[in-house]
Every structure is written in structure tokens, then in C-alpha cells.
mmCIF file with all atom_site columns, C-alpha atoms in Angstrom:
data_model
loop_
_atom_site.group_PDB
_atom_site.id
_atom_site.type_symbol
_atom_site.label_atom_id
_atom_site.label_alt_id
_atom_site.label_comp_id
_atom_site.label_asym_id
_atom_site.label_entity_id
_atom_site.label_seq_id
_atom_site.pdbx_PDB_ins_code
_atom_site.Cartn_x
_atom_site.Cartn_y
_atom_site.Cartn_z
_atom_site.occupancy
_atom_site.B_iso_or_equiv
_atom_site.pdbx_formal_charge
_atom_site.auth_seq_id
_atom_site.auth_comp_id
_atom_site.auth_asym_id
_atom_site.auth_atom_id
_atom_site.pdbx_PDB_model_num
ATOM 1   C CA . MET A 1 1   ? 16.178  5.982   9.576  1.00 94.00 ? 28  MET A CA 1
ATOM 2   C CA . LEU A 1 2   ? 17.797  2.616   10.211 1.00 97.00 ? 29  LEU A CA 1
ATOM 3   C CA . CYS A 1 3   ? 16.140  -0.803  11.337 1.00 97.00 ? 30  CYS A CA 1
ATOM 4   C CA . ALA A 1 4   ? 17.886  -3.974  12.894 1.00 98.00 ? 31  ALA A CA 1
ATOM 5   C CA . ILE A 1 5   ? 15.816  -6.360  11.216 1.00 98.00 ? 32  ILE A CA 1
ATOM 6   C CA . ALA A 1 6   ? 15.359  -10.191 12.356 1.00 98.00 ? 33  ALA A CA 1
ATOM 7   C CA . ARG A 1 7   ? 15.010  -12.075 9.167  1.00 97.00 ? 34  ARG A CA 1
ATOM 8   C CA . ILE A 1 8   ? 12.868  -15.089 8.941  1.00 97.00 ? 35  ILE A CA 1
ATOM 9   C CA . ASP A 1 9   ? 13.326  -18.709 6.965  1.00 97.00 ? 36  ASP A CA 1
ATOM 10  C CA . ALA A 1 10  ? 11.994  -19.034 3.249  1.00 96.00 ? 37  ALA A CA 1
ATOM 11  C CA . GLN A 1 11  ? 9.488   -21.308 4.210  1.00 96.00 ? 38  GLN A CA 1
ATOM 12  C CA . ALA A 1 12  ? 7.865   -19.175 6.744  1.00 97.00 ? 39  ALA A CA 1
ATOM 13  C CA . ARG A 1 13  ? 7.954   -16.307 4.261  1.00 95.00 ? 40  ARG A CA 1
ATOM 14  C CA . LYS A 1 14  ? 6.216   -18.169 2.105  1.00 94.00 ? 41  LYS A CA 1
ATOM 15  C CA . GLN A 1 15  ? 3.359   -19.455 4.411  1.00 95.00 ? 42  GLN A CA 1
ATOM 16  C CA . LEU A 1 16  ? 3.001   -15.445 5.203  1.00 96.00 ? 43  LEU A CA 1
ATOM 17  C CA . LEU A 1 17  ? 2.790   -14.649 1.412  1.00 93.00 ? 44  LEU A CA 1
ATOM 18  C CA . SER A 1 18  ? -0.217  -17.473 1.115  1.00 92.00 ? 45  SER A CA 1
ATOM 19  C CA . LEU A 1 19  ? -1.486  -15.285 3.523  1.00 92.00 ? 46  LEU A CA 1
ATOM 20  C CA . GLN A 1 20  ? -1.272  -12.125 1.553  1.00 92.00 ? 47  GLN A CA 1
ATOM 21  C CA . GLN A 1 21  ? -3.190  -13.567 -1.604 1.00 90.00 ? 48  GLN A CA 1
ATOM 22  C CA . VAL A 1 22  ? -6.457  -13.232 0.812  1.00 90.00 ? 49  VAL A CA 1
ATOM 23  C CA . THR A 1 23  ? -6.359  -9.415  -0.657 1.00 89.00 ? 50  THR A CA 1
ATOM 24  C CA . GLU A 1 24  ? -6.599  -10.189 -4.207 1.00 87.00 ? 51  GLU A CA 1
ATOM 25  C CA . PRO A 1 25  ? -10.618 -10.712 -4.232 1.00 87.00 ? 52  PRO A CA 1
ATOM 26  C CA . PHE A 1 26  ? -10.996 -7.291  -2.468 1.00 85.00 ? 53  PHE A CA 1
ATOM 27  C CA . GLY A 1 27  ? -8.873  -5.688  -5.337 1.00 85.00 ? 54  GLY A CA 1
ATOM 28  C CA . ILE A 1 28  ? -5.683  -5.124  -3.092 1.00 85.00 ? 55  ILE A CA 1
ATOM 29  C CA . THR A 1 29  ? -2.509  -5.377  -5.268 1.00 78.00 ? 56  THR A CA 1
ATOM 30  C CA . LEU A 1 30  ? 0.739   -5.687  -2.080 1.00 79.00 ? 57  LEU A CA 1
ATOM 31  C CA . ASN A 1 31  ? 4.311   -5.580  -2.778 1.00 76.00 ? 58  ASN A CA 1
ATOM 32  C CA . GLU A 1 32  ? 6.317   -8.622  -2.149 1.00 78.00 ? 59  GLU A CA 1
ATOM 33  C CA . LEU A 1 33  ? 6.574   -9.527  1.715  1.00 86.00 ? 60  LEU A CA 1
ATOM 34  C CA . TYR A 1 34  ? 10.248  -9.654  2.791  1.00 92.00 ? 61  TYR A CA 1
ATOM 35  C CA . GLY A 1 35  ? 9.793   -11.675 5.891  1.00 94.00 ? 62  GLY A CA 1
ATOM 36  C CA . HIS A 1 36  ? 11.243  -9.966  9.246  1.00 96.00 ? 63  HIS A CA 1
ATOM 37  C CA . ILE A 1 37  ? 10.667  -8.979  12.680 1.00 97.00 ? 64  ILE A CA 1
ATOM 38  C CA . THR A 1 38  ? 11.773  -5.170  13.253 1.00 97.00 ? 65  THR A CA 1
ATOM 39  C CA . LEU A 1 39  ? 13.844  -5.274  16.132 1.00 97.00 ? 66  LEU A CA 1
ATOM 40  C CA . ALA A 1 40  ? 15.289  -1.680  16.416 1.00 97.00 ? 67  ALA A CA 1
ATOM 41  C CA . THR A 1 41  ? 14.470  1.578   14.326 1.00 97.00 ? 68  THR A CA 1
ATOM 42  C CA . TYR A 1 42  ? 17.455  3.679   14.986 1.00 97.00 ? 69  TYR A CA 1
ATOM 43  C CA . THR A 1 43  ? 16.894  7.686   14.459 1.00 96.00 ? 70  THR A CA 1
ATOM 44  C CA . GLY A 1 44  ? 20.441  8.836   15.697 1.00 95.00 ? 71  GLY A CA 1
ATOM 45  C CA . GLY A 1 45  ? 23.323  10.340  13.119 1.00 93.00 ? 72  GLY A CA 1
ATOM 46  C CA . ASP A 1 46  ? 25.402  7.575   13.520 1.00 97.00 ? 73  ASP A CA 1
ATOM 47  C CA . ASP A 1 47  ? 24.652  4.605   11.474 1.00 97.00 ? 74  ASP A CA 1
ATOM 48  C CA . SER A 1 48  ? 28.143  3.050   11.696 1.00 97.00 ? 75  SER A CA 1
ATOM 49  C CA . ALA A 1 49  ? 28.481  3.200   15.637 1.00 98.00 ? 76  ALA A CA 1
ATOM 50  C CA . PHE A 1 50  ? 24.668  1.584   15.489 1.00 98.00 ? 77  PHE A CA 1
ATOM 51  C CA . ILE A 1 51  ? 25.462  -1.316  13.595 1.00 98.00 ? 78  ILE A CA 1
ATOM 52  C CA . ALA A 1 52  ? 29.113  -1.929  15.077 1.00 98.00 ? 79  ALA A CA 1
ATOM 53  C CA . SER A 1 53  ? 27.367  -1.875  18.596 1.00 98.00 ? 80  SER A CA 1
ATOM 54  C CA . CYS A 1 54  ? 24.419  -4.035  17.409 1.00 98.00 ? 81  CYS A CA 1
ATOM 55  C CA . LYS A 1 55  ? 26.772  -6.622  15.865 1.00 98.00 ? 82  LYS A CA 1
ATOM 56  C CA . GLU A 1 56  ? 28.683  -7.017  19.034 1.00 97.00 ? 83  GLU A CA 1
ATOM 57  C CA . ILE A 1 57  ? 25.398  -7.668  20.899 1.00 97.00 ? 84  ILE A CA 1
ATOM 58  C CA . ILE A 1 58  ? 24.054  -9.974  18.345 1.00 97.00 ? 85  ILE A CA 1
ATOM 59  C CA . SER A 1 59  ? 27.072  -11.995 18.395 1.00 95.00 ? 86  SER A CA 1
ATOM 60  C CA . ALA A 1 60  ? 26.344  -13.560 21.566 1.00 95.00 ? 87  ALA A CA 1
ATOM 61  C CA . TYR A 1 61  ? 23.029  -15.140 19.880 1.00 96.00 ? 88  TYR A CA 1
ATOM 62  C CA . SER A 1 62  ? 22.822  -18.234 18.299 1.00 96.00 ? 89  SER A CA 1
ATOM 63  C CA . PRO A 1 63  ? 19.914  -18.911 15.587 1.00 97.00 ? 90  PRO A CA 1
ATOM 64  C CA . PHE A 1 64  ? 16.595  -19.348 17.621 1.00 97.00 ? 91  PHE A CA 1
ATOM 65  C CA . SER A 1 65  ? 12.975  -19.606 16.761 1.00 97.00 ? 92  SER A CA 1
ATOM 66  C CA . VAL A 1 66  ? 9.679   -17.902 16.810 1.00 97.00 ? 93  VAL A CA 1
ATOM 67  C CA . TYR A 1 67  ? 6.320   -19.212 16.916 1.00 98.00 ? 94  TYR A CA 1
ATOM 68  C CA . TYR A 1 68  ? 3.831   -17.247 15.005 1.00 98.00 ? 95  TYR A CA 1
ATOM 69  C CA . GLU A 1 69  ? 0.373   -17.425 17.144 1.00 97.00 ? 96  GLU A CA 1
ATOM 70  C CA . LYS A 1 70  ? -1.956  -15.176 15.710 1.00 97.00 ? 97  LYS A CA 1
ATOM 71  C CA . VAL A 1 71  ? -3.670  -12.715 13.108 1.00 97.00 ? 98  VAL A CA 1
ATOM 72  C CA . GLU A 1 72  ? -3.923  -9.186  14.262 1.00 97.00 ? 99  GLU A CA 1
ATOM 73  C CA . VAL A 1 73  ? -4.956  -5.142  13.157 1.00 96.00 ? 100 VAL A CA 1
ATOM 74  C CA . LEU A 1 74  ? -2.421  -2.603  14.961 1.00 93.00 ? 101 LEU A CA 1
ATOM 75  C CA . ARG A 1 75  ? -4.642  0.117   14.304 1.00 85.00 ? 102 ARG A CA 1
ATOM 76  C CA . ALA A 1 76  ? -2.458  2.296   15.319 1.00 85.00 ? 103 ALA A CA 1
ATOM 77  C CA . THR A 1 77  ? -0.630  2.388   12.488 1.00 87.00 ? 104 THR A CA 1
ATOM 78  C CA . SER A 1 78  ? -3.079  0.641   10.207 1.00 90.00 ? 105 SER A CA 1
ATOM 79  C CA . ILE A 1 79  ? -1.090  -2.663  9.654  1.00 93.00 ? 106 ILE A CA 1
ATOM 80  C CA . ILE A 1 80  ? -2.303  -6.207  9.555  1.00 95.00 ? 107 ILE A CA 1
ATOM 81  C CA . VAL A 1 81  ? 0.692   -7.697  11.033 1.00 96.00 ? 108 VAL A CA 1
ATOM 82  C CA . ALA A 1 82  ? 1.227   -12.165 11.908 1.00 97.00 ? 109 ALA A CA 1
ATOM 83  C CA . SER A 1 83  ? 2.420   -11.738 15.808 1.00 97.00 ? 110 SER A CA 1
ATOM 84  C CA . PRO A 1 84  ? 5.168   -14.041 17.102 1.00 97.00 ? 111 PRO A CA 1
ATOM 85  C CA . ARG A 1 85  ? 4.591   -15.001 20.460 1.00 94.00 ? 112 ARG A CA 1
ATOM 86  C CA . ASN A 1 86  ? 6.597   -13.731 23.559 1.00 88.00 ? 113 ASN A CA 1
ATOM 87  C CA . GLU A 1 87  ? 9.800   -15.875 22.765 1.00 91.00 ? 114 GLU A CA 1
ATOM 88  C CA . LYS A 1 88  ? 12.589  -15.256 25.588 1.00 95.00 ? 115 LYS A CA 1
ATOM 89  C CA . THR A 1 89  ? 15.345  -14.855 23.009 1.00 96.00 ? 116 THR A CA 1
ATOM 90  C CA . LEU A 1 90  ? 13.716  -12.855 20.331 1.00 96.00 ? 117 LEU A CA 1
ATOM 91  C CA . PHE A 1 91  ? 12.888  -10.295 23.558 1.00 96.00 ? 118 PHE A CA 1
ATOM 92  C CA . ASP A 1 92  ? 16.158  -10.665 24.809 1.00 96.00 ? 119 ASP A CA 1
ATOM 93  C CA . LEU A 1 93  ? 17.443  -9.266  21.633 1.00 97.00 ? 120 LEU A CA 1
ATOM 94  C CA . HIS A 1 94  ? 15.463  -6.581  21.425 1.00 97.00 ? 121 HIS A CA 1
ATOM 95  C CA . HIS A 1 95  ? 15.934  -5.609  25.030 1.00 96.00 ? 122 HIS A CA 1
ATOM 96  C CA . ALA A 1 96  ? 20.067  -5.885  24.594 1.00 97.00 ? 123 ALA A CA 1
ATOM 97  C CA . ILE A 1 97  ? 19.662  -3.892  21.475 1.00 97.00 ? 124 ILE A CA 1
ATOM 98  C CA . ALA A 1 98  ? 16.889  -1.188  23.159 1.00 96.00 ? 125 ALA A CA 1
ATOM 99  C CA . SER A 1 99  ? 18.529  -0.623  26.365 1.00 95.00 ? 126 SER A CA 1
ATOM 100 C CA . GLN A 1 100 ? 21.876  1.034   24.725 1.00 96.00 ? 127 GLN A CA 1
ATOM 101 C CA . TRP A 1 101 ? 19.970  2.987   22.069 1.00 97.00 ? 128 TRP A CA 1
ATOM 102 C CA . GLU A 1 102 ? 16.827  3.887   23.603 1.00 94.00 ? 129 GLU A CA 1
ATOM 103 C CA . PRO A 1 103 ? 17.258  7.466   23.194 1.00 95.00 ? 130 PRO A CA 1
ATOM 104 C CA . TYR A 1 104 ? 17.699  7.318   19.453 1.00 97.00 ? 131 TYR A CA 1
ATOM 105 C CA . LEU A 1 105 ? 15.235  4.560   18.878 1.00 97.00 ? 132 LEU A CA 1
ATOM 106 C CA . ASP A 1 106 ? 11.231  5.594   17.252 1.00 95.00 ? 133 ASP A CA 1
ATOM 107 C CA . ARG A 1 107 ? 8.601   5.210   19.513 1.00 92.00 ? 134 ARG A CA 1
ATOM 108 C CA . TRP A 1 108 ? 7.449   2.014   18.351 1.00 92.00 ? 135 TRP A CA 1
ATOM 109 C CA . THR A 1 109 ? 10.691  -0.189  19.184 1.00 94.00 ? 136 THR A CA 1
ATOM 110 C CA . ASN A 1 110 ? 11.395  1.750   22.215 1.00 89.00 ? 137 ASN A CA 1
ATOM 111 C CA . ASN A 1 111 ? 11.343  -0.890  25.607 1.00 81.00 ? 138 ASN A CA 1
ATOM 112 C CA . ASP A 1 112 ? 7.634   0.222   26.344 1.00 82.00 ? 139 ASP A CA 1
ATOM 113 C CA . LEU A 1 113 ? 5.891   -0.067  22.698 1.00 87.00 ? 140 LEU A CA 1
ATOM 114 C CA . TRP A 1 114 ? 7.639   -2.384  20.941 1.00 94.00 ? 141 TRP A CA 1
ATOM 115 C CA . GLN A 1 115 ? 5.064   -5.695  19.496 1.00 95.00 ? 142 GLN A CA 1
ATOM 116 C CA . PRO A 1 116 ? 7.197   -7.775  17.515 1.00 97.00 ? 143 PRO A CA 1
ATOM 117 C CA . HIS A 1 117 ? 5.491   -8.816  14.321 1.00 97.00 ? 144 HIS A CA 1
ATOM 118 C CA . THR A 1 118 ? 5.488   -9.385  10.394 1.00 97.00 ? 145 THR A CA 1
ATOM 119 C CA . THR A 1 119 ? 3.458   -6.988  8.336  1.00 94.00 ? 146 THR A CA 1
ATOM 120 C CA . LEU A 1 120 ? 1.104   -8.244  5.974  1.00 95.00 ? 147 LEU A CA 1
ATOM 121 C CA . MET A 1 121 ? -0.945  -5.294  4.874  1.00 93.00 ? 148 MET A CA 1
ATOM 122 C CA . TYR A 1 122 ? -0.751  -1.403  5.117  1.00 90.00 ? 149 TYR A CA 1
ATOM 123 C CA . ASN A 1 123 ? -3.559  0.573   4.158  1.00 87.00 ? 150 ASN A CA 1
ATOM 124 C CA . PRO A 1 124 ? -4.977  3.681   6.262  1.00 88.00 ? 151 PRO A CA 1
ATOM 125 C CA . GLN A 1 125 ? -7.639  4.164   3.816  1.00 88.00 ? 152 GLN A CA 1
ATOM 126 C CA . ILE A 1 126 ? -9.843  0.909   4.444  1.00 88.00 ? 153 ILE A CA 1
ATOM 127 C CA . ASP A 1 127 ? -11.635 -1.769  7.018  1.00 88.00 ? 154 ASP A CA 1
ATOM 128 C CA . LEU A 1 128 ? -7.986  -3.898  7.755  1.00 93.00 ? 155 LEU A CA 1
ATOM 129 C CA . GLN A 1 129 ? -10.611 -5.653  10.410 1.00 95.00 ? 156 GLN A CA 1
ATOM 130 C CA . VAL A 1 130 ? -12.755 -7.463  7.440  1.00 93.00 ? 157 VAL A CA 1
ATOM 131 C CA . ILE A 1 131 ? -9.527  -8.837  5.473  1.00 94.00 ? 158 ILE A CA 1
ATOM 132 C CA . ALA A 1 132 ? -7.371  -9.477  8.977  1.00 95.00 ? 159 ALA A CA 1
ATOM 133 C CA . GLU A 1 133 ? -10.640 -12.116 9.242  1.00 96.00 ? 160 GLU A CA 1
ATOM 134 C CA . GLU A 1 134 ? -10.297 -13.797 6.244  1.00 94.00 ? 161 GLU A CA 1
ATOM 135 C CA . MET A 1 135 ? -6.596  -14.053 7.000  1.00 95.00 ? 162 MET A CA 1
ATOM 136 C CA . ARG A 1 136 ? -7.437  -15.337 9.917  1.00 97.00 ? 163 ARG A CA 1
ATOM 137 C CA . ARG A 1 137 ? -9.561  -17.928 8.316  1.00 95.00 ? 164 ARG A CA 1
ATOM 138 C CA . GLU A 1 138 ? -6.999  -19.515 6.310  1.00 94.00 ? 165 GLU A CA 1
ATOM 139 C CA . PHE A 1 139 ? -3.919  -18.975 9.048  1.00 97.00 ? 166 PHE A CA 1
ATOM 140 C CA . ILE A 1 140 ? -2.233  -21.644 10.757 1.00 96.00 ? 167 ILE A CA 1
ATOM 141 C CA . PRO A 1 141 ? -0.115  -20.825 13.613 1.00 97.00 ? 168 PRO A CA 1
ATOM 142 C CA . PHE A 1 142 ? 3.649   -22.388 12.508 1.00 97.00 ? 169 PHE A CA 1
ATOM 143 C CA . TRP A 1 143 ? 7.285   -21.618 13.576 1.00 98.00 ? 170 TRP A CA 1
ATOM 144 C CA . ALA A 1 144 ? 9.599   -19.557 11.875 1.00 98.00 ? 171 ALA A CA 1
ATOM 145 C CA . GLN A 1 145 ? 13.659  -19.881 12.076 1.00 98.00 ? 172 GLN A CA 1
ATOM 146 C CA . VAL A 1 146 ? 15.762  -16.669 12.384 1.00 97.00 ? 173 VAL A CA 1
ATOM 147 C CA . THR A 1 147 ? 19.292  -17.506 11.422 1.00 96.00 ? 174 THR A CA 1
ATOM 148 C CA . ARG A 1 148 ? 20.459  -13.772 10.399 1.00 97.00 ? 175 ARG A CA 1
ATOM 149 C CA . ILE A 1 149 ? 20.431  -9.672  11.542 1.00 98.00 ? 176 ILE A CA 1
ATOM 150 C CA . GLU A 1 150 ? 19.877  -7.370  8.769  1.00 98.00 ? 177 GLU A CA 1
ATOM 151 C CA . PHE A 1 151 ? 20.388  -3.698  8.959  1.00 98.00 ? 178 PHE A CA 1
ATOM 152 C CA . SER A 1 152 ? 17.825  -1.852  6.380  1.00 97.00 ? 179 SER A CA 1
ATOM 153 C CA . LEU A 1 153 ? 18.300  1.856   5.886  1.00 96.00 ? 180 LEU A CA 1
ATOM 154 C CA . VAL A 1 154 ? 15.197  3.607   5.359  1.00 91.00 ? 181 VAL A CA 1
ATOM 155 C CA . THR A 1 155 ? 14.705  5.236   1.586  1.00 90.00 ? 182 THR A CA 1
ATOM 156 C CA . GLU A 1 156 ? 11.976  7.024   -0.243 1.00 88.00 ? 183 GLU A CA 1
ATOM 157 C CA . ASN A 1 157 ? 11.337  3.953   -2.221 1.00 86.00 ? 184 ASN A CA 1
ATOM 158 C CA . GLY A 1 158 ? 11.223  1.258   0.378  1.00 85.00 ? 185 GLY A CA 1
ATOM 159 C CA . TYR A 1 159 ? 14.433  0.411   1.555  1.00 91.00 ? 186 TYR A CA 1
ATOM 160 C CA . ARG A 1 160 ? 18.102  -0.911  1.677  1.00 94.00 ? 187 ARG A CA 1
ATOM 161 C CA . ILE A 1 161 ? 19.741  -3.738  3.112  1.00 96.00 ? 188 ILE A CA 1
ATOM 162 C CA . ILE A 1 162 ? 23.442  -1.936  3.921  1.00 97.00 ? 189 ILE A CA 1
ATOM 163 C CA . ASP A 1 163 ? 24.735  -4.717  6.292  1.00 98.00 ? 190 ASP A CA 1
ATOM 164 C CA . SER A 1 164 ? 23.888  -8.214  8.453  1.00 97.00 ? 191 SER A CA 1
ATOM 165 C CA . ILE A 1 165 ? 24.981  -10.298 10.361 1.00 97.00 ? 192 ILE A CA 1
ATOM 166 C CA . ASP A 1 166 ? 25.037  -14.609 10.630 1.00 96.00 ? 193 ASP A CA 1
ATOM 167 C CA . LEU A 1 167 ? 23.886  -15.767 14.081 1.00 96.00 ? 194 LEU A CA 1
ATOM 168 C CA . LEU A 1 168 ? 26.047  -18.596 14.862 1.00 89.00 ? 195 LEU A CA 1
ATOM 169 C CA . HIS A 1 169 ? 25.477  -21.521 16.835 1.00 81.00 ? 196 HIS A CA 1
ATOM 170 C CA . ARG A 1 170 ? 27.291  -21.952 20.028 1.00 69.00 ? 197 ARG A CA 1
#
């Protein structure tokens, strides 16, 4: 699988990392937060064509902002997430990619089910609501900047960034 991801700025990542620290009293150690919103997860066989097509689409976009407005649990995937509100540019970019590649996208990133978010924690074995509630107490809504789209190859040991495109001011 290959993911097209919107990378958020360093300050926004710091704010989300501080939310993850809520898990420490629960005895949960988390991997470092990469800080992104997945736009599309490609499952087809031609990664180069997918990247080239996405870069063409993305080249029409300037840097943009997203407003993280809440922390919630997505039960279907056993994750706690920080969710941005429905920002037009983010949705337009996703739709442009998904419309062209929908037959090859996983079910979570097609046009019908896509819910933009940044994953803070994954654990199917515990009650995520308790931890999410603690995160909500600490959470203050904030703006994040997206200036780069990366292409992340999912591997057995995590992921590897194999390409990227910077969003240029137009």
C-alpha cells in the first residue's frame, strides 16, 4: 500500500504529541507521532503512476490550513484521533485524488467513507473512551499548516517516505 499524506507543521505536531502524553499514567507507551492526515491509500499495482498523477493534481494547490477541532474515538479502527473540521481545500484535494483513483483506494479513503484525522493512538484491546476523555480535557483547538504532501509506502516495520511534493504559493 502507498499513502498520499498531508504533512502538518512542526508546531501542530508538538501540540498533538502533548496529547499523547496523557497515555503515560495508563502504562501505555506510544510510537512517536508522525503528524499527518491521510488523503488516499492506494492499493493498486502501479505506484509510479499513482504518484505522478497525484503530483499533477497537487501542483495546483498552495499551502493551506486545517483547524483541529476535536478528539474522538473511531471505533471501527480502534483509534483515538484529532479531527479537523471540514476545510474546503483539504476536502477538494482529497476529492480530486479519490475521483481519479477510487477503484484502487482502500475503503477508508474512498469518497464515501473518508474522514480526515490524525491518529493519536491505536489499541484494540483497551477501552479507548477513557483515554480519549483525558485527551479531551487537555485539548485546545488549533490551526495546523500543510505545506507538503508525502507518499508513504507501508512496510512490515511501519512506513517509508518515498517521495514528496511541496505546496507552492500561487
